[in-house]
Coordinates of C-alpha atoms in Angstrom, one line a residue:
M10 CA 0.0 -0.3 0.1
F11 CA 2.0 3.0 1.5
T12 CA 3.9 4.5 4.2
Y13 CA 1.8 6.5 6.7
I14 CA 3.4 9.3 8.7
S15 CA 4.9 7.8 11.4
N16 CA 5.9 9.1 15.1
S17 CA 8.6 6.9 16.0
S18 CA 10.8 10.2 16.4
L19 CA 8.3 11.5 19.2
S20 CA 9.8 10.1 22.7
L21 CA 7.5 8.1 24.5
T22 CA 7.9 9.5 27.8
P23 CA 5.5 12.2 28.4
F24 CA 6.9 15.2 27.6
C25 CA 5.8 17.3 31.2
Q26 CA 8.0 14.5 32.3
L27 CA 11.2 14.8 30.4
L28 CA 10.7 19.1 31.3
S29 CA 9.3 18.5 34.9
M30 CA 7.1 20.3 34.5
P31 CA 3.6 20.0 35.9
C32 CA 0.8 17.7 34.7
L33 CA -2.0 20.1 33.2
N34 CA -6.2 19.0 34.1
V35 CA -7.2 19.4 30.5
A36 CA -10.9 19.2 29.0
V37 CA -11.7 18.2 25.9
I38 CA -15.3 19.4 24.8
G39 CA -16.5 16.7 22.5
A40 CA -15.7 12.9 21.5
G41 CA -15.7 13.3 17.6
V42 CA -12.8 12.8 15.7
G43 CA -10.9 16.0 16.8
G44 CA -11.8 15.5 20.7
L45 CA -10.3 11.7 20.1
C46 CA -7.2 12.9 18.3
A47 CA -6.6 15.5 21.1
G48 CA -7.4 13.3 23.8
R49 CA -5.3 10.5 22.8
E50 CA -2.0 13.2 22.4
L51 CA -2.7 15.4 25.2
Q52 CA -2.8 11.6 27.6
R53 CA 0.3 10.4 25.4
A54 CA 2.2 13.9 26.9
G55 CA 0.9 12.6 30.5
H56 CA -1.9 15.5 31.3
R57 CA -4.9 14.6 32.9
V58 CA -7.8 14.3 30.3
T59 CA -11.5 14.3 30.6
I60 CA -13.6 14.3 27.4
F61 CA -17.0 15.7 27.7
E62 CA -19.7 14.2 25.1
K63 CA -23.2 15.0 25.1
Q64 CA -24.3 12.6 23.0
N65 CA -24.6 8.6 24.5
Q66 CA -21.4 7.1 22.4
L67 CA -18.7 8.5 21.1
G68 CA -18.3 9.8 17.1
G69 CA -18.8 13.2 16.7
T70 CA -20.6 13.5 13.5
W71 CA -20.1 9.8 12.3
V72 CA -23.4 8.8 14.6
Y73 CA -26.4 8.4 12.6
D74 CA -29.5 9.5 14.1
P75 CA -32.9 8.7 11.9
R76 CA -34.7 11.5 14.2
V77 CA -34.8 15.1 12.4
E78 CA -35.3 18.3 13.9
S79 CA -39.0 19.9 14.2
D80 CA -38.1 22.9 12.3
P81 CA -36.5 21.4 9.0
L82 CA -34.6 24.6 8.1
S83 CA -33.2 24.5 11.6
L84 CA -34.1 28.1 12.4
D85 CA -36.3 27.8 15.1
P86 CA -34.2 28.5 18.7
K87 CA -36.5 26.4 20.4
R88 CA -36.0 23.4 18.5
E89 CA -34.8 20.5 19.6
I90 CA -31.3 19.9 17.8
I91 CA -30.3 17.0 16.4
H92 CA -26.6 16.3 16.3
S93 CA -26.2 14.2 13.3
S94 CA -26.4 15.5 9.7
L95 CA -25.5 12.0 8.5
Y96 CA -28.1 10.8 5.8
A97 CA -28.6 7.2 5.8
S98 CA -27.2 5.6 2.4
L99 CA -23.6 8.3 3.5
R100 CA -20.3 7.3 2.5
T101 CA -17.2 9.1 2.9
N102 CA -15.5 11.5 0.4
F103 CA -12.0 10.0 0.4
P104 CA -10.8 6.1 0.6
R105 CA -10.1 4.3 3.5
H106 CA -6.5 4.8 2.8
V107 CA -6.1 8.0 3.7
M108 CA -8.2 8.2 6.4
G109 CA -6.4 6.6 8.9
F110 CA -4.6 7.5 12.1
S111 CA -0.3 7.0 11.6
D112 CA -0.7 4.8 13.7
F113 CA -4.0 3.1 13.4
P114 CA -4.9 2.4 9.5
F115 CA -8.1 2.1 8.5
T116 CA -7.4 -1.2 7.0
K117 CA -10.2 -3.4 9.3
I118 CA -12.7 -4.8 7.4
Y119 CA -15.9 -4.8 9.7
E120 CA -19.0 -5.4 6.7
D121 CA -18.4 -2.9 3.8
S122 CA -15.4 -3.8 2.3
R123 CA -16.0 -0.7 -0.3
A124 CA -13.0 1.8 -0.5
F125 CA -15.0 4.1 0.1
P126 CA -16.8 3.0 3.7
S127 CA -19.9 3.5 4.8
H128 CA -20.5 6.3 7.8
E129 CA -21.5 2.7 10.2
E130 CA -17.6 1.8 9.2
V131 CA -16.4 5.0 10.1
L132 CA -17.9 4.6 13.4
R133 CA -16.7 1.4 14.5
F134 CA -13.1 2.5 13.0
L135 CA -13.4 5.6 15.6
N136 CA -15.0 3.2 18.5
D137 CA -12.0 0.6 18.1
F138 CA -9.7 3.7 18.0
A139 CA -10.6 5.0 21.4
E140 CA -10.8 1.6 22.9
Q141 CA -7.0 1.2 21.5
F142 CA -5.9 3.6 23.2
G143 CA -7.6 4.2 26.3
L144 CA -9.7 7.0 25.4
V145 CA -13.4 5.1 26.7
E146 CA -12.2 5.5 30.2
L147 CA -11.6 9.4 30.1
T148 CA -15.3 9.9 28.1
R149 CA -18.5 11.6 30.0
L150 CA -21.3 10.8 27.7
N151 CA -24.6 12.4 28.1
T152 CA -22.7 15.1 29.8
E153 CA -23.2 18.8 27.8
V154 CA -20.9 21.7 28.7
V155 CA -23.3 24.6 29.1
R156 CA -20.6 26.9 30.4
V157 CA -16.3 27.7 30.1
E158 CA -15.2 30.2 32.3
L159 CA -12.0 31.7 32.5
K160 CA -11.5 32.7 36.4
E161 CA -7.5 33.8 37.3
D162 CA -5.2 31.7 36.2
E163 CA -7.7 28.5 35.9
W164 CA -10.9 27.8 33.4
V165 CA -14.3 26.8 35.2
V166 CA -15.9 24.4 33.0
E167 CA -19.7 23.1 34.3
S168 CA -21.3 20.6 32.8
R169 CA -24.7 19.2 32.6
M170 CA -26.0 15.3 33.2
G171 CA -29.3 15.0 33.0
E172 CA -30.7 17.3 35.7
L173 CA -27.5 17.4 37.7
T174 CA -24.9 20.3 37.0
R175 CA -21.5 20.6 38.2
E176 CA -18.8 22.5 37.9
E177 CA -14.9 21.7 38.0
A178 CA -11.9 24.0 37.5
F179 CA -9.3 23.0 34.2
D180 CA -6.0 24.5 33.5
A181 CA -7.1 24.2 30.1
V182 CA -9.6 23.5 27.5
V183 CA -9.7 22.3 23.9
V184 CA -12.8 23.2 22.1
C185 CA -13.7 20.1 19.7
V186 CA -16.9 20.6 18.5
G187 CA -17.2 20.4 14.5
H188 CA -19.2 22.7 12.1
H189 CA -21.5 20.3 10.5
T190 CA -24.0 20.5 13.1
E191 CA -25.1 24.7 12.6
P192 CA -27.2 24.5 9.0
R193 CA -26.4 27.5 6.9
V194 CA -29.7 28.4 5.5
A195 CA -29.5 30.6 1.7
N196 CA -32.1 33.2 1.9
F197 CA -33.8 35.0 -0.9
P198 CA -36.2 37.4 -1.4
G199 CA -39.7 36.4 -1.2
I200 CA -38.8 32.9 0.4
E201 CA -41.0 33.3 3.2
K202 CA -43.5 34.0 0.7
W203 CA -43.1 30.7 -1.2
P204 CA -45.9 28.0 -0.5
G205 CA -43.4 24.7 -1.1
K206 CA -41.9 22.5 1.7
Q207 CA -38.0 24.0 2.3
I208 CA -35.7 21.6 4.0
H209 CA -32.1 21.8 4.8
S210 CA -29.6 18.8 4.1
H211 CA -29.2 18.6 7.7
N212 CA -31.8 17.6 8.1
Y213 CA -32.2 15.1 4.9
R214 CA -32.1 11.2 5.9
N215 CA -33.3 9.5 2.2
N216 CA -35.0 10.1 -0.5
K217 CA -38.8 9.0 0.7
P218 CA -40.6 12.4 1.2
F219 CA -39.6 13.6 -2.6
R220 CA -41.5 10.9 -4.6
D221 CA -43.1 12.4 -7.3
Q222 CA -41.8 15.9 -6.7
I223 CA -40.2 18.5 -8.6
V224 CA -37.0 19.3 -6.3
V225 CA -34.8 22.2 -6.4
V226 CA -31.1 21.2 -5.0
I227 CA -29.1 24.9 -4.1
G228 CA -26.0 24.5 -3.6
A229 CA -22.8 22.2 -5.6
G230 CA -21.0 21.2 -2.2
P231 CA -20.5 17.3 -1.9
S232 CA -23.7 16.7 -0.3
A233 CA -25.6 18.3 -2.5
M234 CA -24.5 16.3 -5.2
D235 CA -25.0 13.5 -3.3
I236 CA -28.5 14.4 -2.4
S237 CA -29.5 14.9 -6.1
I238 CA -28.6 11.9 -7.4
E239 CA -30.6 9.9 -4.8
I240 CA -33.7 11.8 -5.0
A241 CA -33.3 11.7 -8.8
K242 CA -33.7 8.5 -8.6
V243 CA -37.5 8.7 -7.0
A244 CA -38.4 12.7 -8.0
R245 CA -40.7 13.8 -11.1
E246 CA -37.3 16.3 -11.5
V247 CA -34.1 17.0 -9.6
H248 CA -33.2 21.0 -10.5
L249 CA -29.4 21.6 -9.4
S250 CA -29.1 25.4 -8.4
T251 CA -25.2 27.0 -7.9
R252 CA -24.7 30.3 -7.3
S253 CA -21.9 30.8 -10.0
S254 CA -23.4 30.8 -13.6
S255 CA -20.2 29.9 -14.7
M256 CA -20.2 26.6 -12.3
L257 CA -19.1 24.3 -15.6
S258 CA -15.8 26.6 -16.6
K259 CA -14.8 26.1 -13.2
L260 CA -15.0 22.7 -13.1
A261 CA -12.7 22.4 -15.9
I262 CA -10.2 24.5 -14.8
F263 CA -9.8 22.5 -11.5
A264 CA -9.9 19.3 -13.3
K265 CA -6.7 20.6 -15.2
L266 CA -4.9 20.9 -11.9
N267 CA -2.9 18.3 -10.8
K268 CA -1.4 18.9 -7.3
H269 CA -2.2 20.2 -3.3
P270 CA -5.7 19.3 -2.8
E271 CA -7.6 19.3 -0.1
T272 CA -5.8 17.7 3.0
T273 CA -8.0 15.1 4.7
G274 CA -9.8 15.6 8.1
I275 CA -8.1 12.6 10.4
P276 CA -4.4 12.8 8.8
L277 CA -4.6 16.9 9.1
M278 CA -6.4 16.6 12.8
E279 CA -4.0 14.3 14.1
L280 CA -1.1 16.5 13.4
Q281 CA -3.0 19.5 14.8
A282 CA -3.4 17.6 18.0
K283 CA 0.1 16.5 18.5
W284 CA 0.7 20.3 18.0
L285 CA -1.2 21.4 20.5
S286 CA 0.2 18.6 23.2
L287 CA 3.0 20.5 22.6
V288 CA 2.5 23.4 23.1
L289 CA 0.6 22.6 26.5
S290 CA 3.3 21.1 27.5
G291 CA 5.9 24.1 27.1
Q292 CA 7.7 22.6 23.8
R293 CA 6.0 24.8 21.5
L294 CA 5.6 28.3 22.7
L295 CA 2.9 30.6 20.8
P296 CA 3.6 34.4 19.4
S297 CA 2.0 37.2 21.6
K298 CA -1.5 37.7 20.9
E299 CA -0.6 40.8 19.0
T300 CA 1.5 39.3 16.2
M301 CA -1.2 36.3 16.3
M302 CA -3.4 38.9 15.9
A303 CA -1.8 41.4 13.2
D304 CA -1.4 38.2 11.5
T305 CA -4.9 37.2 11.3
E306 CA -6.1 40.7 10.0
D307 CA -3.6 40.2 7.6
F308 CA -4.9 36.8 6.1
Y309 CA -8.6 38.6 6.0
K310 CA -7.2 41.2 4.1
S311 CA -5.7 38.7 1.2
L312 CA -8.8 36.9 1.7
E313 CA -11.1 40.2 0.7
L314 CA -8.7 41.5 -2.3
R315 CA -9.1 37.7 -3.8
G316 CA -13.3 37.9 -3.4
I317 CA -13.4 34.9 -0.5
P318 CA -15.8 35.5 2.4
I319 CA -14.4 34.9 6.1
R320 CA -16.0 31.7 6.0
H321 CA -13.7 30.1 4.0
T322 CA -11.2 30.7 6.3
H323 CA -10.2 27.0 7.2
S324 CA -10.5 26.0 3.9
L325 CA -7.4 24.3 2.9
V326 CA -8.3 23.1 -0.6
M327 CA -5.0 23.1 -2.9
K328 CA -2.9 23.6 0.1
F329 CA -0.3 20.9 1.7
E330 CA 1.6 23.9 3.0
Y331 CA 0.0 24.2 6.6
P332 CA -0.1 20.1 7.2
N333 CA 3.6 20.1 6.6
W334 CA 4.5 23.0 8.6
L335 CA 2.7 21.2 11.3
A336 CA 4.7 18.3 10.6
D337 CA 8.0 19.8 10.4
Q338 CA 7.4 21.6 13.7
L339 CA 6.8 18.3 15.1
G340 CA 9.5 16.8 13.7
L341 CA 8.1 14.4 11.4
P342 CA 8.1 13.7 7.7
G343 CA 5.3 15.9 5.7
I344 CA 2.4 14.4 4.1
D345 CA 3.0 11.0 2.3
E346 CA 3.5 11.6 -0.9
Q347 CA 1.0 8.5 -1.9
I348 CA -1.7 10.1 0.2
K349 CA -1.2 13.5 -2.2
K350 CA -1.8 11.1 -5.2
I351 CA -4.4 9.7 -3.9
Q352 CA -6.1 12.8 -2.9
G353 CA -5.2 14.5 -6.3
Q354 CA -6.9 11.5 -8.3
V355 CA -9.9 11.8 -6.1
F356 CA -10.3 15.2 -7.1
K357 CA -9.5 14.5 -10.9
I358 CA -12.4 12.0 -11.2
L359 CA -14.8 14.2 -9.1
L360 CA -14.4 17.0 -11.3
S361 CA -14.7 14.5 -14.3
S362 CA -17.2 13.4 -16.0
E363 CA -17.2 10.3 -14.5
G364 CA -17.4 12.5 -10.7
S365 CA -20.7 10.8 -9.6
D366 CA -19.6 6.8 -9.8
L367 CA -16.3 8.1 -7.4
R368 CA -16.8 5.9 -4.8
E369 CA -16.8 2.8 -7.6
W370 CA -13.5 4.0 -8.0
D371 CA -11.2 0.6 -7.2
V372 CA -7.9 2.7 -5.4
D373 CA -5.9 -0.7 -4.9
S374 CA -5.8 -1.2 -8.4
W375 CA -4.9 2.1 -9.6
L376 CA -2.0 2.2 -6.9
D377 CA -1.1 -0.9 -8.4
S378 CA -0.7 0.7 -11.8
I379 CA 1.1 3.8 -10.7
N380 CA 4.0 1.8 -8.1

């Protein structure tokens, strides 16, 4: 196959012991991929870790919930918020080959042997990861963090489990709640008067409600494309609406690019978690607040000059510089060339006429052909 990023150059002795520093008491909010990464690396560094998870199981966005919110657009502040944005048929956008951790690759086949696994397969993989590295014992399920407040030199975390609330003091708090729970709804003049049904993809689970309907899907991201194809199997008509009238020409331009596609989530979050553990252990020092704010403002200005909305601040499309910088900070090799090739090929297929068949791509055969 290919080589994963190795962490063998990092000492197994906790950093805080190497530096004769006191081990910190750290709260991690969220037990999704980010929280599990952070918990594992902080524990490795010798810190005391408590992971808070408001759901009844770990996995974050990979926990499927068949329920939908009472408000299909998720605008009503009084609605019961459903965390999951998964639809029943969802499969990953990247093959399992690039979705593993450095020392825990996604090679085990549970029931779904396809290269682009189902969300059930990913959840099982994450549970195995948590079991392997002792993260289950660190996690408080059904426990929601309702307040975090800095008091003098410590963080006060208020959590709620059922009717019980408690306050605890921590030396540091790591927030690992994802951005997939809060829907972003398009606003059009007159939309409030339109008599038809409206639903955000956050509340989409399957295509049954759309049988024999005429449907407009707004957006052209991965979810919009998946849902459009699925609804088209039962609907009378499906119309895909995108903001740019030159969408096809843009796709043609991107299809010609051979490098720096978006780094997949798990390898990147693992690097971030390793870097975070170094910072909290005193192995890396942050710049001053003033320096960081000035750099942030410069970055925002560069986005504005390029016509990129600030909401895309964290988009890493076409960039490997950031994960490679993290790897360099950690004394690790950068993103493996094989991973880059796989991700590049994913984007080539996605933006070609065969894009709708991406998940049927035989990754192993392709790898054999280029090696």
